[in-house]
Coordinates of C-alpha atoms in Angstrom, one line a residue:
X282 CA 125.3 106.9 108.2
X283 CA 123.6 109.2 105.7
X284 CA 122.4 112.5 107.4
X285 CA 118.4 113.4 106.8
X286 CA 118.9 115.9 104.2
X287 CA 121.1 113.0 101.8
X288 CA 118.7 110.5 102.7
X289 CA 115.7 113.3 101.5
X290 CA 117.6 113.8 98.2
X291 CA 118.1 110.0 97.7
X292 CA 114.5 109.6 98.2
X293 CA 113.8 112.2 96.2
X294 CA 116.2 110.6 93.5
X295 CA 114.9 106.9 93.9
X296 CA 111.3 107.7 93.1
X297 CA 112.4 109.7 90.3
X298 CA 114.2 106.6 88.5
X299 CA 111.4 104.1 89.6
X300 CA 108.5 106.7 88.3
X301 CA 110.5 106.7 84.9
X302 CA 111.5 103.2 84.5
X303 CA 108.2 101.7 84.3
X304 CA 106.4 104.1 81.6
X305 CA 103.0 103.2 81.0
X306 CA 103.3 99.9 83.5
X307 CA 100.3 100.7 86.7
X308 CA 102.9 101.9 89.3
X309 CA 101.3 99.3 92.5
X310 CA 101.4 96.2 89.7
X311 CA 105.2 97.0 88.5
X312 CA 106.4 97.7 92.0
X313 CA 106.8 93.9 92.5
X314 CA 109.7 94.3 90.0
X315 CA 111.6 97.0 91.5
X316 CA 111.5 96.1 95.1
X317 CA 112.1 92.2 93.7
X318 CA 115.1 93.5 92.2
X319 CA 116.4 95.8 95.2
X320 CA 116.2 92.4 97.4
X321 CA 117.9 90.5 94.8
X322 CA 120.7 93.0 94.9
X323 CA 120.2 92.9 98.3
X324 CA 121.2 89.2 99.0
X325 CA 123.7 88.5 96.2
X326 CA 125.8 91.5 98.0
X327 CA 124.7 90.3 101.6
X328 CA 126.4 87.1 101.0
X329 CA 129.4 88.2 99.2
X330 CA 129.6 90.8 102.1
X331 CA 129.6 87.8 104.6
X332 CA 131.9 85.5 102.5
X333 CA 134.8 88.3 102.0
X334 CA 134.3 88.9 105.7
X335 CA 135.0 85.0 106.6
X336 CA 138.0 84.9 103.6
X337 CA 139.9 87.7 105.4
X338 CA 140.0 86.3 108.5
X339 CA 141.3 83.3 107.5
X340 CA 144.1 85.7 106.0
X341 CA 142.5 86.1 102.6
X342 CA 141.8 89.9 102.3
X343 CA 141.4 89.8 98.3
X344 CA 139.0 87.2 97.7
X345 CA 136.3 88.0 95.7
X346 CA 133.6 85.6 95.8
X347 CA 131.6 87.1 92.3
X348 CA 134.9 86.1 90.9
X349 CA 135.0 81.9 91.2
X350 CA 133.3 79.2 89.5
X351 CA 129.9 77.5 90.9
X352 CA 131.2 74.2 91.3
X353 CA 134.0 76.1 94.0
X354 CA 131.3 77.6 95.4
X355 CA 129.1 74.8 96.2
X356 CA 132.0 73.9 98.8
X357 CA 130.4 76.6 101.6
X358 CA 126.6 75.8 100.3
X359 CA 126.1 74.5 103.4
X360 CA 127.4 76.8 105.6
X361 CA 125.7 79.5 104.2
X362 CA 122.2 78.7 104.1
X363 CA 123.3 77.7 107.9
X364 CA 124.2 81.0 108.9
X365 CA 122.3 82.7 106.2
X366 CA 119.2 81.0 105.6
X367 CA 120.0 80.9 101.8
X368 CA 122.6 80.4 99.1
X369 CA 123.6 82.2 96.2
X370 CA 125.8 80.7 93.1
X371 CA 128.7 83.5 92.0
X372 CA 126.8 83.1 88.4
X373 CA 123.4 83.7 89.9
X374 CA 124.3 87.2 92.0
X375 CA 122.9 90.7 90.8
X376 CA 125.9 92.2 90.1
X377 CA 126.9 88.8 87.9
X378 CA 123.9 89.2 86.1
X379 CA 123.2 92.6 85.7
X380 CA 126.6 92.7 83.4
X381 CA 124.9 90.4 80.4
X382 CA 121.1 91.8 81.7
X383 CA 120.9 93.6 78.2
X384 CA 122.5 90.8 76.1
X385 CA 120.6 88.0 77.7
X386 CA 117.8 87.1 75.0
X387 CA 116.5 84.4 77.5
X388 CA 117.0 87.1 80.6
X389 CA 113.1 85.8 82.0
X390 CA 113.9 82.5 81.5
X391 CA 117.2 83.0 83.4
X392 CA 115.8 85.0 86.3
X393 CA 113.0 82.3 86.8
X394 CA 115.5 79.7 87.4
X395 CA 117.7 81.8 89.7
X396 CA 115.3 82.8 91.5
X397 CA 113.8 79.2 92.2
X398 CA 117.6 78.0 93.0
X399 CA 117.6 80.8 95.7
X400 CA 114.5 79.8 96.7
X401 CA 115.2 76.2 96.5
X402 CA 118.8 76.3 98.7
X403 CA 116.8 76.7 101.9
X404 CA 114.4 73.6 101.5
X405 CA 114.5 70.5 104.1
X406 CA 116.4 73.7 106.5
X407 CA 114.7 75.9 109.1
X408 CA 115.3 78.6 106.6
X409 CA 112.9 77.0 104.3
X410 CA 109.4 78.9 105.4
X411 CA 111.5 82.3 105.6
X412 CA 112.5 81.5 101.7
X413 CA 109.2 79.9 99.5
X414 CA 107.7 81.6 97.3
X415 CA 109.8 85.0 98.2
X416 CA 110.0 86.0 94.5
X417 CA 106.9 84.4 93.4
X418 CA 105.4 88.2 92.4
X419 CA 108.3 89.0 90.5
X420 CA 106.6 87.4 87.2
X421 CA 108.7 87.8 84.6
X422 CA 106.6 86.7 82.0
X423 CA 103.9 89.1 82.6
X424 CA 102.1 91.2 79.7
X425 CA 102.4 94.1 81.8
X426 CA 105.9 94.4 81.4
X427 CA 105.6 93.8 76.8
X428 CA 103.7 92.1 74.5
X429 CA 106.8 90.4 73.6
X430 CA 109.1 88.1 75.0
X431 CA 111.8 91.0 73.6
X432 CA 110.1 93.8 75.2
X433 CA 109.4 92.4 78.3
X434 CA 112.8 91.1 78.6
X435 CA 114.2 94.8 77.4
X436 CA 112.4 96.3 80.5
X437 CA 113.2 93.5 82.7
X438 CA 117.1 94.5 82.2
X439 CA 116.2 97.9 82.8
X440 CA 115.3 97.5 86.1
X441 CA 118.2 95.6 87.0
X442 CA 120.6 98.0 85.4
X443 CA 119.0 101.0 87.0
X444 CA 118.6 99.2 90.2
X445 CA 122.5 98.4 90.3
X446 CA 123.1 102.2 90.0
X447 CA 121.2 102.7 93.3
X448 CA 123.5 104.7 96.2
X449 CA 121.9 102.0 98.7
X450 CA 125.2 101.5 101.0
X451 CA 127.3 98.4 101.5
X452 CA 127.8 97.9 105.4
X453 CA 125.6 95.4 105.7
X454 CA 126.1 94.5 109.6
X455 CA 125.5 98.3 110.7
X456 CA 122.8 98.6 112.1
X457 CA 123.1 102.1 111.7
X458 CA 123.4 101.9 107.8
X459 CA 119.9 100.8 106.7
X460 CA 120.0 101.9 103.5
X461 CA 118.6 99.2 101.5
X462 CA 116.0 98.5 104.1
X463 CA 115.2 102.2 104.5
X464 CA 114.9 102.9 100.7
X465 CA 112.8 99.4 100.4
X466 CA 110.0 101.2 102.9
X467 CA 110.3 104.2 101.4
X468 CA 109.2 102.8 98.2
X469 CA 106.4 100.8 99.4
X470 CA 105.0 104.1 101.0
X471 CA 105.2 105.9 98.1
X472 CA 103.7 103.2 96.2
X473 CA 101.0 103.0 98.5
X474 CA 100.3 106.3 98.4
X475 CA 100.0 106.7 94.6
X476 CA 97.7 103.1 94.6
X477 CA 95.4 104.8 97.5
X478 CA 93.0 103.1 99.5
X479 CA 94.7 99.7 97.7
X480 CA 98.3 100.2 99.4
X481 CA 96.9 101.5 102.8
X482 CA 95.7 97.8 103.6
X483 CA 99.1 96.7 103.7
X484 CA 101.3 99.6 104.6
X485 CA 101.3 101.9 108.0
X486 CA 103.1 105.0 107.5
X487 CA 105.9 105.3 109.3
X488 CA 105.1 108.2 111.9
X489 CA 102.3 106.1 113.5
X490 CA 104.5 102.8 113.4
X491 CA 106.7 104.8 115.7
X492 CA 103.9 106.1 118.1
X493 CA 102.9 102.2 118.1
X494 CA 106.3 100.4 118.9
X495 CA 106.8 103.5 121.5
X496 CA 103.9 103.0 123.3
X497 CA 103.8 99.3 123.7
X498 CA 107.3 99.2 124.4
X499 CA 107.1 101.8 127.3
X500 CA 109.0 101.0 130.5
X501 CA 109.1 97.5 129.6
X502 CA 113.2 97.0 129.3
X503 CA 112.6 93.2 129.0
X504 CA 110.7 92.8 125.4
X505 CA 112.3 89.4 123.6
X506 CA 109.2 88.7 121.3
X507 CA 107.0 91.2 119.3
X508 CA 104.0 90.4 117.6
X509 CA 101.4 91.9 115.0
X510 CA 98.7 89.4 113.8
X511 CA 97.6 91.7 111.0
X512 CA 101.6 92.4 109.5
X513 CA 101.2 93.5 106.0
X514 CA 104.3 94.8 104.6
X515 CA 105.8 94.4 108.9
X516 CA 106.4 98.2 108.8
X517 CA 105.0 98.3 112.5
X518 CA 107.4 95.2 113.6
X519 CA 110.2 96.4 112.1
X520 CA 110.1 100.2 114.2
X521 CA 111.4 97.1 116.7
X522 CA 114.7 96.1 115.0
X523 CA 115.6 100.1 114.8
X524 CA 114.9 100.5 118.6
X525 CA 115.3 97.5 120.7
X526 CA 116.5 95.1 118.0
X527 CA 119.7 96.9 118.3
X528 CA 120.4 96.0 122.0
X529 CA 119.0 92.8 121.7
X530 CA 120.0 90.9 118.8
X531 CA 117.7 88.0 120.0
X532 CA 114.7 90.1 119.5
X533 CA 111.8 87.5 117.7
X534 CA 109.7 89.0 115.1
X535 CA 106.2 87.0 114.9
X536 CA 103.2 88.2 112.3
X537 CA 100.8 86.7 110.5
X538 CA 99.1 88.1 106.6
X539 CA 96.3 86.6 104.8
X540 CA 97.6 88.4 101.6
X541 CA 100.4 86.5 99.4
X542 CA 102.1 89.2 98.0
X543 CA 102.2 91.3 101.5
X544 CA 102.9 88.2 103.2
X545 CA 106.4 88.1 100.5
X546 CA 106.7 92.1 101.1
X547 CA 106.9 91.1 104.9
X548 CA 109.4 88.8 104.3
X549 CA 111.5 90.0 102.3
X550 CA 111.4 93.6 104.2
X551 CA 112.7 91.6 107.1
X552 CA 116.2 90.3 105.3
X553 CA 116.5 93.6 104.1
X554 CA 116.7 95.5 107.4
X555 CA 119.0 92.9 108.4
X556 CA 116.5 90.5 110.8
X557 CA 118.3 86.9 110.3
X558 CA 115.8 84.3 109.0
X559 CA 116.3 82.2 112.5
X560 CA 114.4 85.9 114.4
X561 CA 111.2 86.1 112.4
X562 CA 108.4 84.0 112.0
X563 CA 105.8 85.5 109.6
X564 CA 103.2 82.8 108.7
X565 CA 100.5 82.9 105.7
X566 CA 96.9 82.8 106.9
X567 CA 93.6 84.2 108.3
X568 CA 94.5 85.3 111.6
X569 CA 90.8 85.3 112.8
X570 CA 90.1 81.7 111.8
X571 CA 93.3 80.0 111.6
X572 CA 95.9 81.8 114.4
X573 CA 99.6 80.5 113.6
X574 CA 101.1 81.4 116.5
X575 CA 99.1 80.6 119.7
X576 CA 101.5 77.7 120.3
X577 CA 104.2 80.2 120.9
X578 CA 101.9 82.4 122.9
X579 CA 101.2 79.8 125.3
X580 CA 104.9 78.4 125.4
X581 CA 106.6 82.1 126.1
X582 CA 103.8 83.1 128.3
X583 CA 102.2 85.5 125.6
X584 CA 104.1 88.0 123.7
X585 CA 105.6 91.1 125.6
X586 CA 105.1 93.8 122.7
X587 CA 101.8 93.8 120.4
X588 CA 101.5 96.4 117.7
X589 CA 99.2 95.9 115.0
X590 CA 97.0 98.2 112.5
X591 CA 94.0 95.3 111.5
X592 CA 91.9 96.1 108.9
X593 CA 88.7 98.2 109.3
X594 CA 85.5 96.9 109.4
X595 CA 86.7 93.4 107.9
X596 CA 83.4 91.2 107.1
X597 CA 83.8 87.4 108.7
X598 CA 82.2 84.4 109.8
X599 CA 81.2 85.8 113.5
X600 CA 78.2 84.0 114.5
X601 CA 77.7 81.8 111.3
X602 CA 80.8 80.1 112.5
X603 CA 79.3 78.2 115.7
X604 CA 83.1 77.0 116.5
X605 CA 84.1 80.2 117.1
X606 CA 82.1 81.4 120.2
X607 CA 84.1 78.4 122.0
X608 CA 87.5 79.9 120.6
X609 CA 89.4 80.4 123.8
X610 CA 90.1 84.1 121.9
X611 CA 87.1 85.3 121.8
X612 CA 85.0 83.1 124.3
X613 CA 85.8 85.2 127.7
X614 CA 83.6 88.3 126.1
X615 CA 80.9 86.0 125.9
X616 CA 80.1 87.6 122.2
X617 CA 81.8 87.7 119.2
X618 CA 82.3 90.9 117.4
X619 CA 79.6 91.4 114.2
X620 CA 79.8 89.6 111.1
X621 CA 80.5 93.1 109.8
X622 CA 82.8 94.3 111.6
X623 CA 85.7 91.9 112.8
X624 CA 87.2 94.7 114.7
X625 CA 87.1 94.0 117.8
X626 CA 87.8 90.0 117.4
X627 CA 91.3 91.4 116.1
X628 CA 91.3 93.1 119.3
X629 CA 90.0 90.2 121.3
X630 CA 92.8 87.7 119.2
X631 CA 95.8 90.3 120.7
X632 CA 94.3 90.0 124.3
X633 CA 94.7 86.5 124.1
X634 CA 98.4 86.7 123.0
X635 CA 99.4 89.5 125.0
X636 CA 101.8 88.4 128.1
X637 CA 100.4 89.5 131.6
X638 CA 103.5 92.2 131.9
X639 CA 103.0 93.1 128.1
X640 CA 101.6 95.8 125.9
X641 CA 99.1 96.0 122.7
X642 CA 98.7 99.1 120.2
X643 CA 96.3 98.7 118.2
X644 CA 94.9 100.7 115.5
X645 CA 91.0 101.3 115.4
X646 CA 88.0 102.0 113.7
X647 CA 86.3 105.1 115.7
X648 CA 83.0 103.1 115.5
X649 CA 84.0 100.3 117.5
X650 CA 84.5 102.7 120.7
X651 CA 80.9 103.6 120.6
X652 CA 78.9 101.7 119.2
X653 CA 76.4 99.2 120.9
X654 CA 75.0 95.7 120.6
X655 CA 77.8 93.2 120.8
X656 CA 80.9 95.4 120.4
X657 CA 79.2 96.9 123.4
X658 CA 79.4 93.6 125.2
X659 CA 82.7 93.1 124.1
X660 CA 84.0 97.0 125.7
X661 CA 82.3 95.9 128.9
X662 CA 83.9 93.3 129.6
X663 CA 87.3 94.6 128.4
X664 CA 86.5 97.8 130.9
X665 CA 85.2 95.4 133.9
X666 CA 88.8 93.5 133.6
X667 CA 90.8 96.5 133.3
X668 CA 91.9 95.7 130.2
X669 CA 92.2 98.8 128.6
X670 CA 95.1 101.5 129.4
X671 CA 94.7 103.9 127.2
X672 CA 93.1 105.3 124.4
X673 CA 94.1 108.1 121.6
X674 CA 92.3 110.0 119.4
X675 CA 94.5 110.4 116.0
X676 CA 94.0 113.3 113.6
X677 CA 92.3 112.9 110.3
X678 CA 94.2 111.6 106.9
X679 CA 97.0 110.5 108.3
X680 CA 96.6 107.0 106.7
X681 CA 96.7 105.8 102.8
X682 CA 93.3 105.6 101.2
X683 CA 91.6 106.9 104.2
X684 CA 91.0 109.7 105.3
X685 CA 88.7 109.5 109.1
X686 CA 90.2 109.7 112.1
X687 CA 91.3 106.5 113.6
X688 CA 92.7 105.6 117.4
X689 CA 95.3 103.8 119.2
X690 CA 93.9 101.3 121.6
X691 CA 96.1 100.1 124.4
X692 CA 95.8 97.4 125.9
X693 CA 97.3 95.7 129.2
X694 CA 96.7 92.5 131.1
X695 CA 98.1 92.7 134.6
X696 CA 100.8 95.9 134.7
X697 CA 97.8 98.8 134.9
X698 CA 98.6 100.4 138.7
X699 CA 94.8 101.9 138.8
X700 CA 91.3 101.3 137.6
X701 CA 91.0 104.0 135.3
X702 CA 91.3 104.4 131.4
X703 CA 93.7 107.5 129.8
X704 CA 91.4 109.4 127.2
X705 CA 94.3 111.3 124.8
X706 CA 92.8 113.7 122.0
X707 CA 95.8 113.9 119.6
X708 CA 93.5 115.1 117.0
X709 CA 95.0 118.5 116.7
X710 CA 98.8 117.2 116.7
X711 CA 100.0 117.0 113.3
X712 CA 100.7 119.1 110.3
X713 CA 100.4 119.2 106.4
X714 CA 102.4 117.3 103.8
X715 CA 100.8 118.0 100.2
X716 CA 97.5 115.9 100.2
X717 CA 97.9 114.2 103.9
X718 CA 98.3 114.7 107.4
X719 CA 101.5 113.9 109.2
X720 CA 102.9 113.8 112.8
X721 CA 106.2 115.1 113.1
X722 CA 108.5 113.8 116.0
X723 CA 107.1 116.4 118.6
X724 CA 103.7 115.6 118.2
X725 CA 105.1 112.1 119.0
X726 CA 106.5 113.1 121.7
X727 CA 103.4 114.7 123.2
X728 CA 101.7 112.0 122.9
X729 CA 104.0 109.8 124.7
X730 CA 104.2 112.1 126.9
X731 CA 100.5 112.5 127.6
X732 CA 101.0 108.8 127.9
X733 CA 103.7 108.4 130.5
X734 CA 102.8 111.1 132.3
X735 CA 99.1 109.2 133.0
X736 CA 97.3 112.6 134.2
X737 CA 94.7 115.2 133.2
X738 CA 95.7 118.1 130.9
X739 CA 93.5 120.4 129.8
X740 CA 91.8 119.8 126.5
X741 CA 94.3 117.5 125.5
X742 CA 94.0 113.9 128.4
X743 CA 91.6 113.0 130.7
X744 CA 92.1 110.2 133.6
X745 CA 88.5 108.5 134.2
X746 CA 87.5 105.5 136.6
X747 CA 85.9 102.1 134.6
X748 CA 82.7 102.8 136.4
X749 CA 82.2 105.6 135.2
X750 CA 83.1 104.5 131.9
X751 CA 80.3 102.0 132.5
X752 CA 78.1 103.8 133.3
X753 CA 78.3 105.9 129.9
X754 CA 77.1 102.6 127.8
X755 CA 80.7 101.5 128.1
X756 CA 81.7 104.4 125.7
X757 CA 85.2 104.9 125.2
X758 CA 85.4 107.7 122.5
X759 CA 87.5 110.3 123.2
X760 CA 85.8 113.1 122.8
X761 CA 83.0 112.0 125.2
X762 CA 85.7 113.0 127.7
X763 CA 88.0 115.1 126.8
X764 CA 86.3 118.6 126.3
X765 CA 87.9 120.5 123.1
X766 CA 88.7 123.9 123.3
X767 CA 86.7 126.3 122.6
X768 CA 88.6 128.4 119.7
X769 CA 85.7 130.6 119.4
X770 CA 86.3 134.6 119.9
X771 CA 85.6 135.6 123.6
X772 CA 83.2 138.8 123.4
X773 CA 82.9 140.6 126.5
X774 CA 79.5 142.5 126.6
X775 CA 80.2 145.4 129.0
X776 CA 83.2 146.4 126.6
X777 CA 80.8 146.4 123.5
X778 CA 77.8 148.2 125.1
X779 CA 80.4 150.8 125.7
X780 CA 81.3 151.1 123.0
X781 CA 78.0 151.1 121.5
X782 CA 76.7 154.0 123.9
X783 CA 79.8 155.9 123.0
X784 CA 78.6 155.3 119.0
X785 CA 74.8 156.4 120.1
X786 CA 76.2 159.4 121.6
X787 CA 78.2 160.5 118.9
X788 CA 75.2 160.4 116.3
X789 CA 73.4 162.4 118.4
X790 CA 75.4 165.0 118.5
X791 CA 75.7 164.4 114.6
X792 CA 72.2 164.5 114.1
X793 CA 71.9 167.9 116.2
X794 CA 74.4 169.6 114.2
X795 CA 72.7 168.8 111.1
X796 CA 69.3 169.6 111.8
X797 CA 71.2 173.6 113.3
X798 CA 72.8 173.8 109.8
X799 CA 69.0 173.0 107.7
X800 CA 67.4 175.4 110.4
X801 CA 69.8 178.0 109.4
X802 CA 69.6 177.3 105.7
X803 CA 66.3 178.0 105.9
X804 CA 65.9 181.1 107.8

């Protein structure tokens, strides 16, 4: 396992050769091509990985699965995309191709038709959701990459070489060597945060993921399903597979993404942090109109671990939509959430799903804990069930492309042991990095802390009872509650009217001696 200050200069090194490589390509349109060609590395080594693992049990220790011919090969096809979810011909791995890359006058061409045979093992198999369309934004015929089929192909072979000279590890069932996984997120976020407000819709950075998956896993030893109904890239999931995943190789991963190519980033980010296609279930779709997973809810009894960071102020159908008062979701509030502001319906969906011993973290827009009309309605009667647990106050800028203060919203069904909700100001808990705001791993801690420990603290978490939560228009914003301290100088009067006598005194006396001296100038 790499230690923090090789993984920094990795990172550090990574970026550097993906900034170069795509020269005057728009950084969030070529990453497609690098992260398509880090999981394409990613698999063709997986597989060879688990093959040579197989062969030397069976007393083979020198096989070398890159080495045989296809039609050898398609002896285990089966087996493979049993176990693995998908199959890879010796011909058609990274490390095959990469050796002809700059040679290969019909490279695109090539690619396109590995990549559908990769994509096409898994079809008619369980594997065969976690599989289409995975590559489908690697488009190797795009005039982004050339305005020839030479050119494009010339950076195309680029990429892969460079990609093959990526340190990215090769123990690929440790869980504790998540190099290719690790390096995969890192890119994203740095993608993100060169694209701005563009890659913050589909990528959480990875301090708040953690505050997230540690509050909504909190004394809750038995989580077997986790769920975010808003995934994007499945950042917040994932925190999951690097915590409990590891004692619980059952763990399920369900999420859902109305945006194709974040809906393939999910996907993809999954196989590369090792989650087995037969653990995660990430489903294309509008979560607010069309819920993929409410089937499984209702099977397992709701899901025991909900993180999810929604979008903000999302415009939907609301009360256009005369179907969707009678949702089961969002029917219980007896409103929906505005046609401008889907917030709270997210918020409402996660309820719904949420087991009754569970936990949701959600991300919010500040506006929602305030504001009246129907979101109003909609915080009473989360308040009036005891619904809510817990609510935080972030610090400013901490997300990509936007730079208010959001919260953390937690939610619980049954497991709350008082009628009360926790008010947490964690506004003052972070520190600089260049252009943003982060939190390090002790204000993490504090505000888990604050969290656990459920109790008043002084200008940082204040306990108060529903009804009188109520009775303040059902406001739940933080600082209506938690009283900020005061910074300002304390001046203590008696001290400075001392002082100031002292001064009047002294100029006095001043003013006497001056007016001796001019009377004896002018005698």
């Amino acid at each position: 396992m790499v230690n923090q200050n090789e993984r920094a200069e990795l990172h550090k090194t990574i970026w550097k050769i993906a900034n170069d490589l795509r020269g005057a390509v728009d950084g969030w349109e070529f990453k497609a091509y690098v992260l398509g060609s880090i999981f394409y590395r990613f698999i063709s080594e997986n597989i060879c990985d688990y093959i040579h693992q197989l062969m030397a049990a069976a007393g083979q220790p020198d096989f070398d699965y890159a080495a045989i011919s296809d039609e050898m090969a398609e002896r285990i096809r089966q087996k493979m995309v049993e176990e693995k979810g998908y199959f890879v011909l010796p011909s058609q791995l990274f490390q095959n191709v990469v050796k002809t890359a700059e040679r290969d006058e019909n490279l695109n061409e090539h690619l396109t038709t590995i990549f559908r045979s990769i994509e096409a093992s898994a079809q008619g198999t369980d594997s065969e959701d976690a599989l289409r369309g995975l590559f489908s934004d690697f488009a190797v015929d795009s005039q982004a990459l050339g305005s020839t089929v030479i050119k494009r192909n010339q950076l195309l072979a680029k990429v892969l070489k460079t990609v093959a000279t990526m340190e990215l590890g090769s123990k690929y069932d440790d869980t504790d060597n998540d190099t290719f996984g690790d390096t995969y997120e890192f890119l994203m976020q740095m993608y993100a945060s060169e694209a701005g407000k563009s890659g913050g819709e589909f990528f959480t950075p990875q301090q708040v993921s953690e505050v997230l998956a540690r509050l909504a896993s909190w004394n809750n030893p038995h989580i077997n399903k986790v769920y975010d109904p808003a995934c994007g890239s499945g950042s917040l999931l994932l925190k999951f597979a690097k915590t409990i995943g590891r004692e619980n190789p059952h763990l399920k991963y369900y999420g859902q993404e109305v945006n194709p190519t974040t809906y393939n980033l999910c996907r993809i980010n999954m196989f590369l942090h090792n989650v087995n296609y037969d653990n995660f279930d990430i489903r294309l779709e509008d979560t607010l109109l069309k819920p993929q997973h409410m089937e499984v809810a209702q099977e397992c009894k709701g899901f025991d671990a909900i993180v999810s960071n929604p979008p903000y102020s999302l415009k939907w159908e609301g009360k256009d939509n005369t179907i969707l008062i009678n949702d089961e979701r969002y029917a219980p509030a007896g409103v929906l959430a505005p046609k401008s502001a889907a917030d709270l319906a997210f918020t409402m969906h996660m309820l719904w799903h949420l087991s009754e011993t569970g936990t949701a973290a959600i991300v919010e827009f500040p506006g929602v804990l305030y504001r009246g009309g129907d979101e109003k309605k909609i915080r009473q009667y989360l308040i009036n069930n005891n619904f809510v647990d817990t609510v935080i106050q972030l610090p400013a800028n901490l997300f990509f492309g936007v730079g208010i203060a959001t919260c953390i919203i937690v939610l619980k069904r049954s497991a709350k042991t008082d009628a009360s909700v926790l008010f947490i100001d964690a506004s003052k808990l972070f520190a600089k990095n260049g252009n943003k705001n982060v939190l390090l791993p002790e204000h993490q801690d504090k505000i888990v802390q604050l969290f656990a420990n459920r109790r008043d603290e002084q200008n940082l978490a204040k306990l108060v009872k529903n009804d009188d939560i109520l009775a303040n228009d059902a406001n739940l914003s933080v600082s209506s509650y938690v009283e900020q301290e005061d910074t300002r100088e304390v001046i203590d009067i008696a001290e400075v009217n001392s002082k100031l006598e002292k001064l009047v005194t002294k100029g006095n006396e001043l003013n006497k001696k001056i007016d001796e001296i001019i009377m004896e100038l002018e005698g």
